Amino acid sequence: ATTNEPLSKSKYIGTYLYALFLMCRPSNFPIVALFHVLGVHQAVQLWKTSVATSTSSSLALSCPSLKSVLLDPSIMMVLISLLLVTSTSMITNDYYDARNGVDAVQIEGPDKNSPTQNQYDHYHPLAQGLIPFSITKTFDSYLYAILLLSSALVPGVISRLFIIGGAIITYLYTVHLKPKTWIKNASCAALVSMSPVTSGLAAWHVLCNGQVAGIIPATAATASTAAISASATAVATTIPSLTSIMKSPLLFLVVALFAGIMSREILMDITDCEGDARAGITTVPVKYGREFASKVAFAWAGISSLAACGLSWVWLLEIWIAGVDFNLRSFWTLISSSNSFFSVDAWAMLVRSVMKGFANSNVRRLVLSLVGSGLMLQRASMVWKTKGENSDLAEKAIRESLFSVVLVLASFV
């Protein structure tokens, strides 16, 4: 799949720049940015929680804001690197799919006259002959070069490894892993779910090293500054307990994202089932059938929903088991003393206790997680009920799942 262009490559890239930008799937950029902000937010919250228990009052007063961390140049470089990983993965995937004839099969498939085909049709400029293969390959190489340079400026060794590893996985996924059943779905889900972890680790590295203005006072080296630095080092090297790890919002977020992306990937395989079968790609619906694939997609959606509501479940268990925020014994005592189940005083006491227990942040988290995960389950169940035979319904579920993802992400803020 090569073409001979009489003009220079630079002129071709300029001519097709807008089409190449569309191949980067800019509609994914807001989601990547949300993942990034959420990971940084969790790191800042963990830092504030850690320094809140610090014996140094000066350290407690030096907690930076989320905005100051996000505007740090090195953290902004993390976002740029994540966007480049996403863009290169889209272009590389389209390049090999068009070269192997996968996209051409889908465009010329039997569903091209479907009334919803134009509404949900994907943008495949290579398969449609709108962009030369050589220009796409050159542009993709430029992006990979920029990604390599930007990754060198990412703070923290682990974060840099995640960025470079993500770029490698996207290439291996397209060339080697995509034809392998299950592995290609898990690779894509792992890549997406680790995005907030990458940003969170980078932000934690910046915070622990005092790179953000306001963490360590910009004064001459004094005894107080040394004490603050020592306290910051103690916070940075503190090993979280098992309880704090199990209650970590980032843990629930990673599980929710991994399971949600697995469900979405399998739904996408259902919509591309015929094209994948003709191209020899053994996806889940191709190997096991659409009905089985729809069941698996629904199961992963269920796991994602449970993880998305994980923090709310932990909070509710703490209230019910420990009885921290309201006391059912007192309620029952008032009921017994008044000899009436409808005692006004008893119910008023219970309502006040419940309202006290339901802090605003917990209520918001509970509502957003329930609504977001509920919509995800509802769409997956619709595909399951049709046994995966309605590709248009599966495509609609994929497109509308973005709203569910936004709600779930908002529940972790």
Short mmCIF file of C-alpha atoms in Angstrom, two decimals:
data_model
loop_
_atom_site.label_atom_id
_atom_site.label_comp_id
_atom_site.label_asym_id
_atom_site.label_seq_id
_atom_site.Cartn_x
_atom_site.Cartn_y
_atom_site.Cartn_z
CA ALA A 1 0.00 0.00 0.00
CA THR A 2 2.37 2.66 -1.24
CA THR A 3 1.91 5.61 -3.53
CA ASN A 4 4.30 7.70 -5.61
CA GLU A 5 3.93 11.41 -4.88
CA PRO A 6 5.65 13.85 -7.20
CA LEU A 7 5.56 16.63 -4.64
CA SER A 8 7.54 17.00 -1.43
CA LYS A 9 6.43 15.31 1.77
CA SER A 10 6.28 18.56 3.70
CA LYS A 11 3.82 20.02 1.19
CA TYR A 12 1.68 16.93 1.32
CA ILE A 13 1.52 17.03 5.12
CA GLY A 14 0.44 20.66 4.99
CA THR A 15 -2.20 19.86 2.40
CA TYR A 16 -3.67 16.99 4.42
CA LEU A 17 -3.06 18.47 7.86
CA TYR A 18 -6.76 18.82 8.75
CA ALA A 19 -7.55 15.27 7.63
CA LEU A 20 -4.57 13.97 9.59
CA PHE A 21 -5.80 15.85 12.64
CA LEU A 22 -9.19 14.16 12.31
CA MET A 23 -7.43 10.81 12.19
CA CYS A 24 -6.09 11.59 15.68
CA ARG A 25 -9.72 11.34 16.88
CA PRO A 26 -9.85 14.75 18.64
CA SER A 27 -13.20 13.71 20.13
CA ASN A 28 -11.14 11.55 22.53
CA PHE A 29 -9.08 14.49 23.79
CA PRO A 30 -11.61 15.72 26.40
CA ILE A 31 -11.78 12.24 27.94
CA VAL A 32 -7.99 12.02 28.09
CA ALA A 33 -7.89 15.45 29.72
CA LEU A 34 -10.49 14.32 32.27
CA PHE A 35 -8.41 11.24 33.10
CA HIS A 36 -5.38 13.49 33.56
CA VAL A 37 -7.15 16.00 35.79
CA LEU A 38 -8.67 13.23 37.86
CA GLY A 39 -5.31 11.54 38.42
CA VAL A 40 -3.70 14.82 39.49
CA HIS A 41 -6.69 15.58 41.71
CA GLN A 42 -6.32 12.27 43.54
CA ALA A 43 -2.59 12.93 44.07
CA VAL A 44 -3.29 16.40 45.49
CA GLN A 45 -6.00 15.02 47.78
CA LEU A 46 -3.67 12.28 49.01
CA TRP A 47 -0.97 14.89 49.65
CA LYS A 48 -3.37 17.08 51.61
CA THR A 49 -4.54 14.08 53.63
CA SER A 50 -0.93 13.10 54.36
CA VAL A 51 0.19 16.54 55.45
CA ALA A 52 -2.97 16.98 57.52
CA THR A 53 -1.60 14.34 59.88
CA SER A 54 1.87 15.84 59.81
CA THR A 55 3.28 17.32 62.99
CA SER A 56 4.60 20.28 61.04
CA SER A 57 2.07 23.10 60.94
CA SER A 58 4.19 24.91 58.35
CA LEU A 59 3.93 21.93 56.04
CA ALA A 60 0.19 21.81 56.49
CA LEU A 61 -0.01 25.43 55.37
CA SER A 62 2.03 24.72 52.23
CA CYS A 63 -0.52 22.49 50.45
CA PRO A 64 -0.80 23.58 46.81
CA SER A 65 -4.07 23.92 44.95
CA LEU A 66 -5.15 21.63 42.13
CA LYS A 67 -4.85 24.53 39.68
CA SER A 68 -1.23 25.25 40.62
CA VAL A 69 -0.27 21.60 40.11
CA LEU A 70 -2.10 21.34 36.78
CA LEU A 71 -0.35 24.48 35.52
CA ASP A 72 3.08 23.16 36.46
CA PRO A 73 5.07 22.81 33.19
CA SER A 74 6.11 19.22 33.89
CA ILE A 75 2.51 18.19 34.64
CA MET A 76 1.35 19.89 31.45
CA MET A 77 3.96 17.82 29.64
CA VAL A 78 2.30 14.69 31.02
CA LEU A 79 -0.99 15.75 29.44
CA ILE A 80 0.71 16.45 26.12
CA SER A 81 2.35 13.02 26.21
CA LEU A 82 -0.96 11.30 26.94
CA LEU A 83 -2.62 13.12 24.05
CA LEU A 84 0.25 12.08 21.77
CA VAL A 85 -0.07 8.44 22.87
CA THR A 86 -3.78 8.57 22.03
CA SER A 87 -3.20 10.27 18.68
CA THR A 88 -0.43 7.93 17.53
CA SER A 89 -2.46 4.88 18.53
CA MET A 90 -5.42 6.07 16.41
CA ILE A 91 -3.28 6.84 13.36
CA THR A 92 -1.25 3.62 13.62
CA ASN A 93 -4.43 1.57 13.99
CA ASP A 94 -6.05 3.22 10.95
CA TYR A 95 -2.87 2.80 8.91
CA TYR A 96 -2.60 -0.95 9.43
CA ASP A 97 -6.35 -1.53 9.20
CA ALA A 98 -6.47 0.25 5.85
CA ARG A 99 -3.35 -1.50 4.61
CA ASN A 100 -4.73 -4.91 5.61
CA GLY A 101 -8.13 -4.14 4.11
CA VAL A 102 -10.11 -4.21 7.37
CA ASP A 103 -11.60 -0.73 6.99
CA ALA A 104 -12.29 -1.29 3.31
CA VAL A 105 -14.32 -4.38 4.20
CA GLN A 106 -16.35 -2.43 6.71
CA ILE A 107 -17.07 0.41 4.27
CA GLU A 108 -18.11 -1.96 1.48
CA GLY A 109 -19.91 -4.38 3.81
CA PRO A 110 -23.58 -5.39 3.55
CA ASP A 111 -24.66 -2.78 6.11
CA LYS A 112 -23.65 0.24 4.04
CA ASN A 113 -27.30 0.86 3.06
CA SER A 114 -28.48 0.77 6.66
CA PRO A 115 -30.53 3.88 7.55
CA THR A 116 -28.16 4.61 10.42
CA GLN A 117 -24.94 3.84 8.57
CA ASN A 118 -24.20 7.47 7.69
CA GLN A 119 -24.91 8.57 11.24
CA TYR A 120 -22.48 6.12 12.84
CA ASP A 121 -19.97 5.70 10.01
CA HIS A 122 -16.33 5.97 11.09
CA TYR A 123 -13.81 8.28 9.48
CA HIS A 124 -11.45 6.15 7.34
CA PRO A 125 -9.62 8.54 4.99
CA LEU A 126 -6.90 6.01 4.17
CA ALA A 127 -9.35 3.31 3.12
CA GLN A 128 -11.33 5.90 1.18
CA GLY A 129 -8.23 7.12 -0.63
CA LEU A 130 -8.36 10.64 0.81
CA ILE A 131 -4.82 10.58 2.24
CA PRO A 132 -1.74 8.81 0.80
CA PHE A 133 -0.28 6.05 2.95
CA SER A 134 3.22 7.51 2.80
CA ILE A 135 2.06 10.87 4.15
CA THR A 136 0.21 9.22 7.01
CA LYS A 137 3.23 7.15 7.91
CA THR A 138 5.48 10.22 7.87
CA PHE A 139 3.08 12.24 10.00
CA ASP A 140 2.78 9.36 12.47
CA SER A 141 6.58 9.18 12.68
CA TYR A 142 6.73 12.89 13.50
CA LEU A 143 4.22 12.43 16.31
CA TYR A 144 6.18 9.51 17.73
CA ALA A 145 9.35 11.63 17.67
CA ILE A 146 7.59 14.44 19.54
CA LEU A 147 6.22 11.88 22.00
CA LEU A 148 9.72 10.57 22.66
CA LEU A 149 10.97 14.08 23.39
CA SER A 150 8.01 14.99 25.60
CA SER A 151 8.30 11.77 27.61
CA ALA A 152 11.83 12.80 28.64
CA LEU A 153 10.29 15.82 30.40
CA VAL A 154 7.67 13.80 32.30
CA PRO A 155 8.41 13.86 36.05
CA GLY A 156 9.11 10.56 37.79
CA VAL A 157 10.70 7.40 36.44
CA ILE A 158 7.52 5.31 36.76
CA SER A 159 5.41 7.91 34.94
CA ARG A 160 7.95 8.06 32.11
CA LEU A 161 7.93 4.27 31.86
CA PHE A 162 4.13 4.30 31.67
CA ILE A 163 4.22 6.86 28.85
CA ILE A 164 6.85 5.00 26.83
CA GLY A 165 5.26 1.65 27.63
CA GLY A 166 1.89 2.97 26.48
CA ALA A 167 3.36 4.03 23.16
CA ILE A 168 4.97 0.61 22.71
CA ILE A 169 1.76 -1.20 23.64
CA THR A 170 -0.26 0.78 21.11
CA TYR A 171 2.10 -0.33 18.35
CA LEU A 172 2.23 -3.94 19.53
CA TYR A 173 -1.55 -3.90 19.87
CA THR A 174 -2.06 -2.84 16.26
CA VAL A 175 0.57 -5.07 14.67
CA HIS A 176 0.63 -8.17 16.89
CA LEU A 177 -2.02 -8.18 19.65
CA LYS A 178 -5.11 -7.10 17.73
CA PRO A 179 -5.64 -10.48 16.01
CA LYS A 180 -5.46 -12.32 19.36
CA THR A 181 -8.77 -12.94 21.12
CA TRP A 182 -9.13 -11.36 24.58
CA ILE A 183 -5.53 -10.09 24.65
CA LYS A 184 -6.25 -7.15 22.40
CA ASN A 185 -9.28 -6.13 24.51
CA ALA A 186 -7.32 -6.39 27.76
CA SER A 187 -4.39 -4.43 26.29
CA CYS A 188 -6.60 -1.54 25.26
CA ALA A 189 -8.46 -1.52 28.60
CA ALA A 190 -5.22 -1.58 30.58
CA LEU A 191 -3.77 1.27 28.53
CA VAL A 192 -6.78 3.52 29.14
CA SER A 193 -7.23 2.66 32.82
CA MET A 194 -3.59 3.45 33.61
CA SER A 195 -3.86 7.02 32.25
CA PRO A 196 -5.03 8.60 35.55
CA VAL A 197 -2.42 6.53 37.41
CA THR A 198 0.31 7.98 35.20
CA SER A 199 -0.82 11.54 35.87
CA GLY A 200 -1.31 10.84 39.57
CA LEU A 201 2.19 9.39 39.99
CA ALA A 202 3.71 12.31 38.10
CA ALA A 203 1.84 14.81 40.29
CA TRP A 204 2.90 12.95 43.44
CA HIS A 205 6.53 13.10 42.31
CA VAL A 206 6.25 16.84 41.74
CA LEU A 207 4.62 17.38 45.12
CA CYS A 208 7.14 15.29 47.00
CA ASN A 209 10.05 17.13 45.39
CA GLY A 210 8.59 20.57 46.07
CA GLN A 211 8.52 21.58 42.43
CA VAL A 212 5.15 23.34 42.68
CA ALA A 213 5.30 26.90 43.95
CA GLY A 214 3.96 27.13 47.48
CA ILE A 215 4.86 23.71 48.79
CA ILE A 216 8.16 24.76 50.30
CA PRO A 217 8.59 28.47 51.11
CA ALA A 218 11.00 30.14 48.69
CA THR A 219 13.29 31.47 51.40
CA ALA A 220 16.89 31.00 52.35
CA ALA A 221 17.85 27.67 53.88
CA THR A 222 16.79 27.93 57.50
CA ALA A 223 16.06 25.50 60.28
CA SER A 224 12.31 25.85 59.71
CA THR A 225 12.69 25.17 56.00
CA ALA A 226 14.81 22.13 56.75
CA ALA A 227 12.15 20.90 59.15
CA ILE A 228 9.48 21.36 56.52
CA SER A 229 11.56 19.51 53.96
CA ALA A 230 12.11 16.70 56.44
CA SER A 231 8.37 16.51 57.08
CA ALA A 232 7.68 16.48 53.36
CA THR A 233 10.18 13.64 52.94
CA ALA A 234 8.47 11.74 55.73
CA VAL A 235 5.11 12.19 54.03
CA ALA A 236 6.53 11.12 50.68
CA THR A 237 8.08 7.95 52.07
CA THR A 238 5.10 6.91 54.17
CA ILE A 239 3.79 3.53 53.11
CA PRO A 240 -0.02 3.53 52.97
CA SER A 241 -1.79 0.95 55.09
CA LEU A 242 -3.84 -1.85 53.58
CA THR A 243 -7.03 -0.10 54.69
CA SER A 244 -6.10 3.14 52.96
CA ILE A 245 -5.18 1.26 49.78
CA MET A 246 -8.51 -0.60 49.71
CA LYS A 247 -10.34 2.70 50.22
CA SER A 248 -8.26 4.59 47.69
CA PRO A 249 -10.42 6.31 45.07
CA LEU A 250 -7.75 5.68 42.45
CA LEU A 251 -8.04 1.91 42.97
CA PHE A 252 -11.80 1.93 42.34
CA LEU A 253 -11.28 4.27 39.39
CA VAL A 254 -8.76 1.97 37.69
CA VAL A 255 -11.01 -1.08 38.12
CA ALA A 256 -14.07 0.83 36.88
CA LEU A 257 -12.21 2.12 33.82
CA PHE A 258 -10.66 -1.25 32.98
CA ALA A 259 -13.98 -3.09 33.17
CA GLY A 260 -15.85 -0.30 31.37
CA ILE A 261 -13.36 -0.21 28.50
CA MET A 262 -13.48 -4.02 28.24
CA SER A 263 -17.25 -3.81 27.85
CA ARG A 264 -16.95 -1.02 25.28
CA GLU A 265 -14.25 -2.84 23.31
CA ILE A 266 -16.37 -5.98 23.03
CA LEU A 267 -19.36 -3.90 21.92
CA MET A 268 -17.13 -2.38 19.25
CA ASP A 269 -16.11 -5.88 18.18
CA ILE A 270 -19.81 -6.74 17.81
CA THR A 271 -20.32 -3.81 15.44
CA ASP A 272 -17.21 -4.79 13.43
CA CYS A 273 -17.93 -8.53 13.54
CA GLU A 274 -18.46 -9.05 9.81
CA GLY A 275 -15.46 -6.96 8.76
CA ASP A 276 -13.21 -8.64 11.33
CA ALA A 277 -14.36 -12.08 10.21
CA ARG A 278 -13.54 -11.33 6.58
CA ALA A 279 -10.17 -9.89 7.56
CA GLY A 280 -9.36 -12.97 9.67
CA ILE A 281 -9.35 -11.15 13.04
CA THR A 282 -10.65 -13.59 15.68
CA THR A 283 -12.40 -11.25 18.09
CA VAL A 284 -14.77 -12.49 20.81
CA PRO A 285 -17.94 -12.26 18.67
CA VAL A 286 -16.15 -13.80 15.68
CA LYS A 287 -14.86 -16.76 17.70
CA TYR A 288 -17.72 -17.32 20.16
CA GLY A 289 -20.68 -15.61 18.54
CA ARG A 290 -22.53 -12.33 19.02
CA GLU A 291 -24.77 -13.63 21.80
CA PHE A 292 -21.86 -14.74 23.96
CA ALA A 293 -20.05 -11.47 23.30
CA SER A 294 -23.10 -9.46 24.36
CA LYS A 295 -23.24 -11.41 27.64
CA VAL A 296 -19.55 -10.76 28.28
CA ALA A 297 -19.99 -7.06 27.54
CA PHE A 298 -22.87 -6.89 30.01
CA ALA A 299 -20.83 -8.73 32.66
CA TRP A 300 -17.93 -6.31 32.32
CA ALA A 301 -20.37 -3.41 32.50
CA GLY A 302 -21.65 -4.87 35.78
CA ILE A 303 -18.13 -5.10 37.21
CA SER A 304 -17.47 -1.52 36.14
CA SER A 305 -20.68 -0.38 37.84
CA LEU A 306 -19.75 -2.08 41.11
CA ALA A 307 -16.29 -0.49 41.06
CA ALA A 308 -17.69 2.93 40.14
CA CYS A 309 -19.94 2.79 43.20
CA GLY A 310 -17.16 1.27 45.34
CA LEU A 311 -16.47 4.38 47.39
CA SER A 312 -20.17 4.76 48.08
CA TRP A 313 -20.40 1.12 49.19
CA VAL A 314 -17.46 1.61 51.57
CA TRP A 315 -19.03 4.77 52.96
CA LEU A 316 -22.44 3.14 53.48
CA LEU A 317 -20.86 0.13 55.18
CA GLU A 318 -19.01 2.42 57.54
CA ILE A 319 -22.28 4.12 58.45
CA TRP A 320 -24.35 0.97 58.87
CA ILE A 321 -21.80 -1.26 60.58
CA ALA A 322 -19.97 1.25 62.76
CA GLY A 323 -23.02 3.40 63.38
CA VAL A 324 -20.93 6.54 63.11
CA ASP A 325 -23.47 9.03 61.81
CA PHE A 326 -26.80 7.78 63.10
CA ASN A 327 -27.83 5.43 65.90
CA LEU A 328 -30.67 3.04 65.22
CA ARG A 329 -30.80 2.07 68.88
CA SER A 330 -31.83 5.60 69.83
CA PHE A 331 -34.46 5.57 67.11
CA TRP A 332 -35.89 2.28 68.31
CA THR A 333 -35.83 3.48 71.92
CA LEU A 334 -37.97 6.49 71.01
CA ILE A 335 -40.35 4.27 69.06
CA SER A 336 -40.70 1.90 72.01
CA SER A 337 -41.20 4.66 74.57
CA SER A 338 -43.94 6.33 72.51
CA ASN A 339 -45.65 2.99 71.75
CA SER A 340 -46.07 4.14 68.16
CA PHE A 341 -44.03 3.38 65.08
CA PHE A 342 -44.98 6.78 63.69
CA SER A 343 -43.47 8.79 66.52
CA VAL A 344 -42.69 12.28 65.22
CA ASP A 345 -39.72 12.71 67.54
CA ALA A 346 -38.20 9.37 66.55
CA TRP A 347 -38.49 9.97 62.82
CA ALA A 348 -37.26 13.57 63.16
CA MET A 349 -34.19 12.30 65.04
CA LEU A 350 -33.56 9.67 62.36
CA VAL A 351 -33.89 12.19 59.52
CA ARG A 352 -31.49 14.59 61.23
CA SER A 353 -28.98 11.79 61.77
CA VAL A 354 -29.22 10.60 58.19
CA MET A 355 -28.82 14.14 56.83
CA LYS A 356 -25.80 14.59 59.05
CA GLY A 357 -24.29 11.34 57.85
CA PHE A 358 -24.88 12.09 54.18
CA ALA A 359 -22.19 14.71 53.66
CA ASN A 360 -22.53 16.69 50.45
CA SER A 361 -19.50 15.10 48.79
CA ASN A 362 -20.73 11.61 49.59
CA VAL A 363 -24.23 12.33 48.30
CA ARG A 364 -22.84 13.76 45.06
CA ARG A 365 -20.52 10.79 44.64
CA LEU A 366 -23.34 8.32 45.28
CA VAL A 367 -25.77 9.96 42.84
CA LEU A 368 -23.25 10.43 40.02
CA SER A 369 -21.86 6.91 40.32
CA LEU A 370 -25.32 5.32 40.44
CA VAL A 371 -26.63 7.31 37.47
CA GLY A 372 -23.49 6.83 35.36
CA SER A 373 -23.14 3.12 36.04
CA GLY A 374 -26.90 2.60 35.73
CA LEU A 375 -26.94 4.11 32.24
CA MET A 376 -23.96 1.94 31.26
CA LEU A 377 -25.71 -1.20 32.47
CA GLN A 378 -28.97 -0.24 30.80
CA ARG A 379 -27.31 0.18 27.38
CA ALA A 380 -25.33 -3.06 27.72
CA SER A 381 -28.48 -4.93 28.71
CA MET A 382 -30.27 -3.68 25.58
CA VAL A 383 -27.52 -5.18 23.42
CA TRP A 384 -27.70 -8.40 25.46
CA LYS A 385 -31.47 -8.66 24.97
CA THR A 386 -31.00 -8.53 21.20
CA LYS A 387 -28.28 -11.21 21.53
CA GLY A 388 -25.86 -8.81 19.87
CA GLU A 389 -27.59 -9.10 16.52
CA ASN A 390 -28.46 -5.39 16.28
CA SER A 391 -25.21 -3.68 15.32
CA ASP A 392 -26.83 -0.26 15.17
CA LEU A 393 -27.97 -0.62 18.77
CA ALA A 394 -24.48 -1.67 19.84
CA GLU A 395 -22.99 1.31 18.00
CA LYS A 396 -25.46 3.62 19.70
CA ALA A 397 -24.52 2.16 23.09
CA ILE A 398 -20.85 2.82 22.34
CA ARG A 399 -21.41 6.45 21.40
CA GLU A 400 -23.71 7.18 24.34
CA SER A 401 -21.37 5.49 26.81
CA LEU A 402 -19.20 8.62 26.79
CA PHE A 403 -21.83 10.40 28.87
CA SER A 404 -21.76 7.57 31.40
CA VAL A 405 -17.97 7.78 31.58
CA VAL A 406 -18.15 11.52 32.31
CA LEU A 407 -20.62 10.93 35.14
CA VAL A 408 -18.50 8.17 36.64
CA LEU A 409 -15.36 10.30 36.42
CA ALA A 410 -17.18 13.21 38.06
CA SER A 411 -18.08 10.97 40.99
CA PHE A 412 -14.38 10.61 41.81
CA VAL A 413 -13.73 14.37 42.00
#
